[in-house]
Each structure stands twice: as C-alpha cells, then as structure tokens.
Tab-separated table of C-alpha atoms in Angstrom:
chain	number	residue	atom	x	y	z
A	9	ASP	CA	-0.146	-0.106	0.102
A	10	ALA	CA	1.437	3.648	-0.734
A	11	GLY	CA	1.160	5.835	2.137
A	12	VAL	CA	0.818	9.393	2.640
A	13	ILE	CA	2.317	11.261	-0.245
A	14	GLN	CA	3.824	14.669	0.294
A	15	SER	CA	5.329	16.921	-2.186
A	16	PRO	CA	7.679	18.888	-2.492
A	17	ARG	CA	10.227	16.977	-0.034
A	18	HIS	CA	12.305	20.450	0.305
A	19	GLU	CA	11.197	24.058	-0.585
A	20	VAL	CA	13.525	26.928	-0.339
A	21	THR	CA	11.891	30.181	-1.484
A	22	GLU	CA	12.204	33.923	-0.836
A	23	MET	CA	9.765	35.764	1.298
A	24	GLY	CA	6.791	37.136	-0.032
A	25	GLN	CA	6.539	34.421	-2.634
A	26	GLU	CA	3.453	32.094	-2.534
A	27	VAL	CA	4.346	28.417	-1.601
A	28	THR	CA	2.073	25.459	-1.730
A	29	LEU	CA	2.322	22.140	-0.165
A	30	ARG	CA	0.493	18.848	-1.685
A	31	CYS	CA	-0.653	15.956	0.118
A	32	LYS	CA	-2.184	12.765	-1.209
A	33	PRO	CA	-3.913	10.692	1.705
A	34	ILE	CA	-3.893	6.783	1.924
A	35	SER	CA	-6.715	5.653	-0.172
A	36	GLY	CA	-9.896	5.295	1.819
A	37	HIS	CA	-8.651	7.322	4.720
A	38	ASN	CA	-11.619	9.931	5.665
A	39	SER	CA	-9.596	12.089	7.713
A	40	LEU	CA	-6.787	14.393	6.616
A	41	PHE	CA	-4.520	16.472	9.311
A	42	TRP	CA	-1.894	19.027	8.341
A	43	TYR	CA	0.799	19.828	11.231
A	44	ARG	CA	3.802	22.068	11.464
A	45	GLN	CA	6.977	21.026	13.356
A	46	THR	CA	9.747	23.297	14.635
A	47	MET	CA	12.303	22.780	17.507
A	48	MET	CA	10.535	25.834	19.350
A	49	ARG	CA	7.060	24.537	19.352
A	50	GLY	CA	7.093	20.809	18.552
A	51	LEU	CA	4.553	19.233	16.591
A	52	GLU	CA	1.298	21.606	16.104
A	53	LEU	CA	-1.879	20.640	14.383
A	54	LEU	CA	-2.966	23.386	12.063
A	55	ILE	CA	-6.156	22.046	10.241
A	56	TYR	CA	-7.759	18.489	9.749
A	57	PHE	CA	-10.648	17.602	7.597
A	58	ASN	CA	-13.129	14.844	7.969
A	59	ASN	CA	-14.928	13.727	4.456
A	60	ASN	CA	-13.190	16.674	2.732
A	61	VAL	CA	-14.717	19.069	5.207
A	62	PRO	CA	-12.520	21.677	7.501
A	63	ILE	CA	-13.589	20.458	10.793
A	64	ASP	CA	-11.257	22.397	12.771
A	65	ASP	CA	-8.825	24.861	11.521
A	66	SER	CA	-7.903	26.623	14.793
A	67	GLY	CA	-4.536	25.977	14.705
A	68	MET	CA	-3.955	27.941	11.522
A	69	PRO	CA	-1.685	30.792	12.747
A	70	GLU	CA	-2.837	33.812	10.087
A	71	ASP	CA	-4.963	34.521	7.161
A	72	ARG	CA	-1.704	33.969	5.190
A	73	PHE	CA	-2.430	30.022	5.740
A	74	SER	CA	-5.385	28.387	3.768
A	75	ALA	CA	-5.917	24.908	3.323
A	76	LYS	CA	-8.144	22.809	0.688
A	77	MET	CA	-9.517	19.384	0.250
A	78	PRO	CA	-11.234	19.466	-3.198
A	79	ASN	CA	-11.676	15.463	-3.339
A	80	ALA	CA	-10.614	13.006	-1.055
A	81	SER	CA	-7.390	12.068	-2.531
A	82	PHE	CA	-5.908	15.504	-2.461
A	83	SER	CA	-5.076	18.336	-0.332
A	84	THR	CA	-3.119	21.682	-0.273
A	85	LEU	CA	-1.470	23.969	1.739
A	86	LYS	CA	-0.924	27.393	0.951
A	87	ILE	CA	1.156	30.165	2.310
A	88	GLN	CA	1.033	33.661	0.815
A	89	PRO	CA	2.758	35.533	1.384
A	90	SER	CA	5.427	33.710	2.899
A	91	GLU	CA	7.574	34.852	5.954
A	92	PRO	CA	10.830	33.295	7.303
A	93	ARG	CA	8.906	32.207	10.526
A	94	ASP	CA	7.249	29.947	8.571
A	95	SER	CA	10.198	27.813	7.918
A	96	ALA	CA	9.660	24.325	9.299
A	97	VAL	CA	8.654	20.731	8.492
A	98	TYR	CA	4.937	20.593	7.573
A	99	PHE	CA	3.381	16.763	7.937
A	100	CYS	CA	0.189	15.495	6.236
A	101	ALA	CA	-1.470	12.526	8.035
A	102	SER	CA	-4.547	10.669	7.191
A	103	ARG	CA	-6.447	8.271	9.094
A	104	SER	CA	-9.567	6.029	8.413
A	105	THR	CA	-12.607	6.901	10.460
A	106	ILE	CA	-13.163	3.247	11.038
A	107	ILE	CA	-13.052	2.852	14.836
A	108	ASP	CA	-9.610	3.260	16.631
A	109	GLN	CA	-7.446	3.339	13.705
A	110	PRO	CA	-3.994	5.202	13.944
A	111	GLN	CA	-2.960	8.355	12.066
A	112	HIS	CA	-0.691	7.796	9.442
A	113	PHE	CA	2.096	10.405	8.406
A	114	GLY	CA	3.899	11.489	5.230
A	115	ASP	CA	7.524	11.890	5.651
A	116	GLY	CA	6.860	16.066	5.423
A	117	THR	CA	7.792	19.226	3.418
A	118	ARG	CA	10.901	20.964	4.930
A	119	LEU	CA	10.139	24.270	3.793
A	120	SER	CA	12.991	27.405	4.056
A	121	ILE	CA	12.048	31.022	3.941
A	122	LEU	CA	14.865	32.926	3.166
B	28	LYS	CA	-7.201	22.471	26.771
B	29	GLN	CA	-5.240	18.984	26.770
B	30	GLU	CA	-1.771	19.254	27.444
B	31	VAL	CA	0.461	16.262	26.871
B	32	THR	CA	4.136	16.127	28.697
B	33	GLN	CA	6.959	13.649	27.676
B	34	ILE	CA	9.969	13.388	30.528
B	35	PRO	CA	12.719	12.947	30.009
B	36	ALA	CA	13.411	15.112	26.892
B	37	ALA	CA	16.309	13.213	25.959
B	38	LEU	CA	17.555	9.613	27.429
B	39	SER	CA	20.994	7.787	26.624
B	40	VAL	CA	21.146	4.120	27.642
B	41	PRO	CA	23.422	1.164	26.972
B	42	GLU	CA	22.635	-1.491	24.503
B	43	GLY	CA	20.566	-4.237	26.016
B	44	GLU	CA	18.839	-2.184	28.960
B	45	ASN	CA	15.229	-2.364	29.443
B	46	LEU	CA	13.878	1.455	29.792
B	47	VAL	CA	10.677	3.331	30.356
B	48	LEU	CA	9.432	6.341	28.420
B	49	ASN	CA	6.879	8.780	30.095
B	50	CYS	CA	3.901	10.604	28.894
B	51	SER	CA	1.301	12.415	30.989
B	52	PHE	CA	-1.907	14.199	30.044
B	53	THR	CA	-3.979	16.739	31.912
B	54	ASP	CA	-7.500	15.950	30.631
B	55	SER	CA	-8.654	12.168	31.431
B	56	ALA	CA	-11.484	12.349	28.906
B	57	ILE	CA	-9.672	10.805	26.125
B	58	TYR	CA	-10.628	8.210	23.036
B	59	ASN	CA	-7.460	6.565	22.686
B	60	LEU	CA	-3.275	7.093	22.922
B	61	GLN	CA	-0.761	6.564	20.713
B	62	TRP	CA	2.772	6.457	20.576
B	63	PHE	CA	4.985	7.100	17.617
B	64	ARG	CA	8.772	6.991	16.457
B	65	GLN	CA	10.316	9.680	14.242
B	66	ASP	CA	13.492	8.982	12.884
B	67	PRO	CA	15.418	12.261	11.812
B	68	GLY	CA	14.411	13.617	8.538
B	69	LYS	CA	11.410	11.445	8.693
B	70	GLY	CA	7.773	11.216	9.251
B	71	LEU	CA	6.032	9.703	12.310
B	72	THR	CA	5.612	6.090	12.318
B	73	SER	CA	2.823	4.444	14.920
B	74	LEU	CA	4.135	2.013	17.104
B	75	LEU	CA	0.829	1.345	19.128
B	76	LEU	CA	-2.401	2.506	19.753
B	77	ILE	CA	-4.250	2.049	23.194
B	78	GLN	CA	-7.949	2.450	23.677
B	79	SER	CA	-9.780	4.587	26.269
B	80	SER	CA	-10.780	1.100	27.710
B	81	GLN	CA	-7.703	-0.472	27.413
B	82	ARG	CA	-4.692	-0.973	30.029
B	83	GLU	CA	-1.982	-1.945	27.713
B	84	GLN	CA	-0.751	-2.989	24.014
B	85	THR	CA	2.149	-5.073	23.261
B	86	SER	CA	4.158	-5.253	20.126
B	87	GLY	CA	7.260	-7.434	19.932
B	88	ARG	CA	9.607	-5.891	22.555
B	89	LEU	CA	7.413	-2.684	23.162
B	90	ASN	CA	4.667	-2.625	25.634
B	91	ALA	CA	2.532	0.405	26.367
B	92	SER	CA	0.352	1.148	29.206
B	93	LEU	CA	-2.215	3.370	29.997
B	94	ASP	CA	-3.915	4.798	33.445
B	95	LYS	CA	-6.807	7.018	32.229
B	96	SER	CA	-7.309	8.307	35.798
B	97	SER	CA	-4.150	9.431	36.571
B	98	GLY	CA	-3.319	10.712	33.043
B	99	ARG	CA	-0.404	8.513	32.320
B	100	SER	CA	1.036	6.467	29.681
B	101	THR	CA	4.562	4.531	29.651
B	102	LEU	CA	5.989	2.937	26.911
B	103	TYR	CA	8.379	-0.165	28.167
B	104	ILE	CA	11.087	-1.208	25.472
B	105	ALA	CA	12.891	-4.316	26.503
B	106	ALA	CA	16.460	-5.195	25.692
B	107	SER	CA	17.102	-1.899	23.922
B	108	GLN	CA	19.227	-2.337	20.386
B	109	PRO	CA	21.118	0.796	18.627
B	110	GLY	CA	18.365	0.901	15.988
B	111	ASP	CA	15.738	1.745	18.733
B	112	SER	CA	17.575	5.343	18.502
B	113	ALA	CA	14.899	7.868	17.599
B	114	THR	CA	12.595	10.270	19.294
B	115	TYR	CA	9.505	8.664	20.509
B	116	LEU	CA	6.136	11.082	20.719
B	117	CYS	CA	2.698	9.938	22.558
B	118	ALA	CA	-0.662	11.528	21.300
B	119	VAL	CA	-3.515	11.720	22.909
B	120	ARG	CA	-6.734	11.961	20.817
B	121	GLY	CA	-9.969	13.773	22.218
B	122	ASN	CA	-13.049	11.902	23.425
B	123	THR	CA	-14.449	11.141	19.947
B	124	ASN	CA	-13.457	8.981	17.104
B	125	ALA	CA	-13.198	12.141	14.982
B	126	GLY	CA	-11.304	14.159	17.348
B	127	LYS	CA	-7.953	15.679	16.930
B	128	SER	CA	-4.744	14.528	18.778
B	129	THR	CA	-2.575	16.402	21.264
B	130	PHE	CA	1.204	15.624	20.859
B	131	GLY	CA	3.965	15.552	23.416
B	132	ASP	CA	7.266	17.078	22.463
B	133	GLY	CA	9.235	13.737	22.499
B	134	THR	CA	11.772	11.944	24.227
B	135	THR	CA	15.168	11.494	22.429
B	136	LEU	CA	16.505	8.379	22.907
B	137	THR	CA	20.076	6.991	22.164
B	138	VAL	CA	21.188	3.511	22.631
B	139	LYS	CA	24.657	3.316	22.439
B	140	PRO	CA	26.447	0.001	21.262
C-alpha cells in the first residue's frame, strides 16, 4: 500500500512568495491532518478535514495560511505571502474513520523561507 | 485544553537495557493514546495505539500502558538496541473517534552499542 505522499520534499523560496504544499492521503482514509513541526514549538496541528470538510482550523496561525481538500485524494496547504518564521517541516497525515485506527504520516515537506 | 508532557526530553542508555518512557496528560477524557517513533528527517511511524478502555498494548519488545485516571502512559522497551535510537512521541486523541490529537514534545532516545 502506498503511504501518505507529500510534495515537494524540500522547498526553498524567498519571503513574499506563494508556497503550495501538496498531500495525497492513503486511499480510503476519511480524515486528513496538516501539522507543522519546529524545534521551538514541537508538532502543532494546523487544520484537519473529515470527508473533505474542514472540521477544526483553529491551529492555522494567520490568514496567510489556507488549506483545501477538493476531493478525497488530494489536499493543499498554501502560504501567501510567506515569511521566514514559516520555515518548518510540514506534515500531512491521514486516518480511517473506522474506530480506533492510527494516523499515518507522510515524510513531510521541509520549508525554508529566506 | 489538553496538555501532553513527556519526560525526560532525552535519554541515553547502553545497548541491552530495558527502559521506560513517560507521557502524562491533563484531561482524562480521552478516546485513545498513540505512541509514535520519529527518525531524523522522517515522518512519524505509529508504534502502538491504546483504546481508552484498555490498560496496555504489546508489539514485540514494546509494551505501552495507559492509566486514564492518573493521566499517564508509559512505553516500555525491552532489551534496547542501537536501532531503537529515535524520538518517541505520544499523542492523545480527544474523546470522540473524530477528535483531534494533541502531541507531546517527545523523548529522544540514544542506545549506545
């Protein structure tokens, strides 16, 4: 089975540019999560979707961040405009809504904003 | 608001030792608790998931326990090996199957040959 697939694996860009991170969840998983990990703040939940609908976006830091899930097999996290403090590793995870299934994580996108 | 704490932040042991990692949480109304492993530059890999009604789960050399009333979980690793070196995180899910998880900051384990 293919796991959660994230792209790109690494992104380096200048501040002010738009950044789009992509995620393909595991087929059949109904829940999708976007996390950000930094040394200072650890792993933070940004937003999660159930059945393509955003359920909780209270972790999205600012209006510069937006996330979409247009269908069950694809999600994007967009930052516009990007700032150096957005530099982090961004993880996508998915989970089946069958009771007590674990989350499965992608390998992350390492984002550096110069 | 759920808070999850993992102590110690780092642990170094010689190969072959048995060890215990700790996870504590403030709100006992949880749905389940999950232990993950993270290798450098990688995502998180699920190790064990304990339902709120369970006391422990075992997989190979790993055993995780859960005491909801005291807000604690432990991950026991038997006969540690250098390949066990990684960061171990616990995550507590809120009290519904659709709930979100709150993660601890992790314990970084080094097993020396």
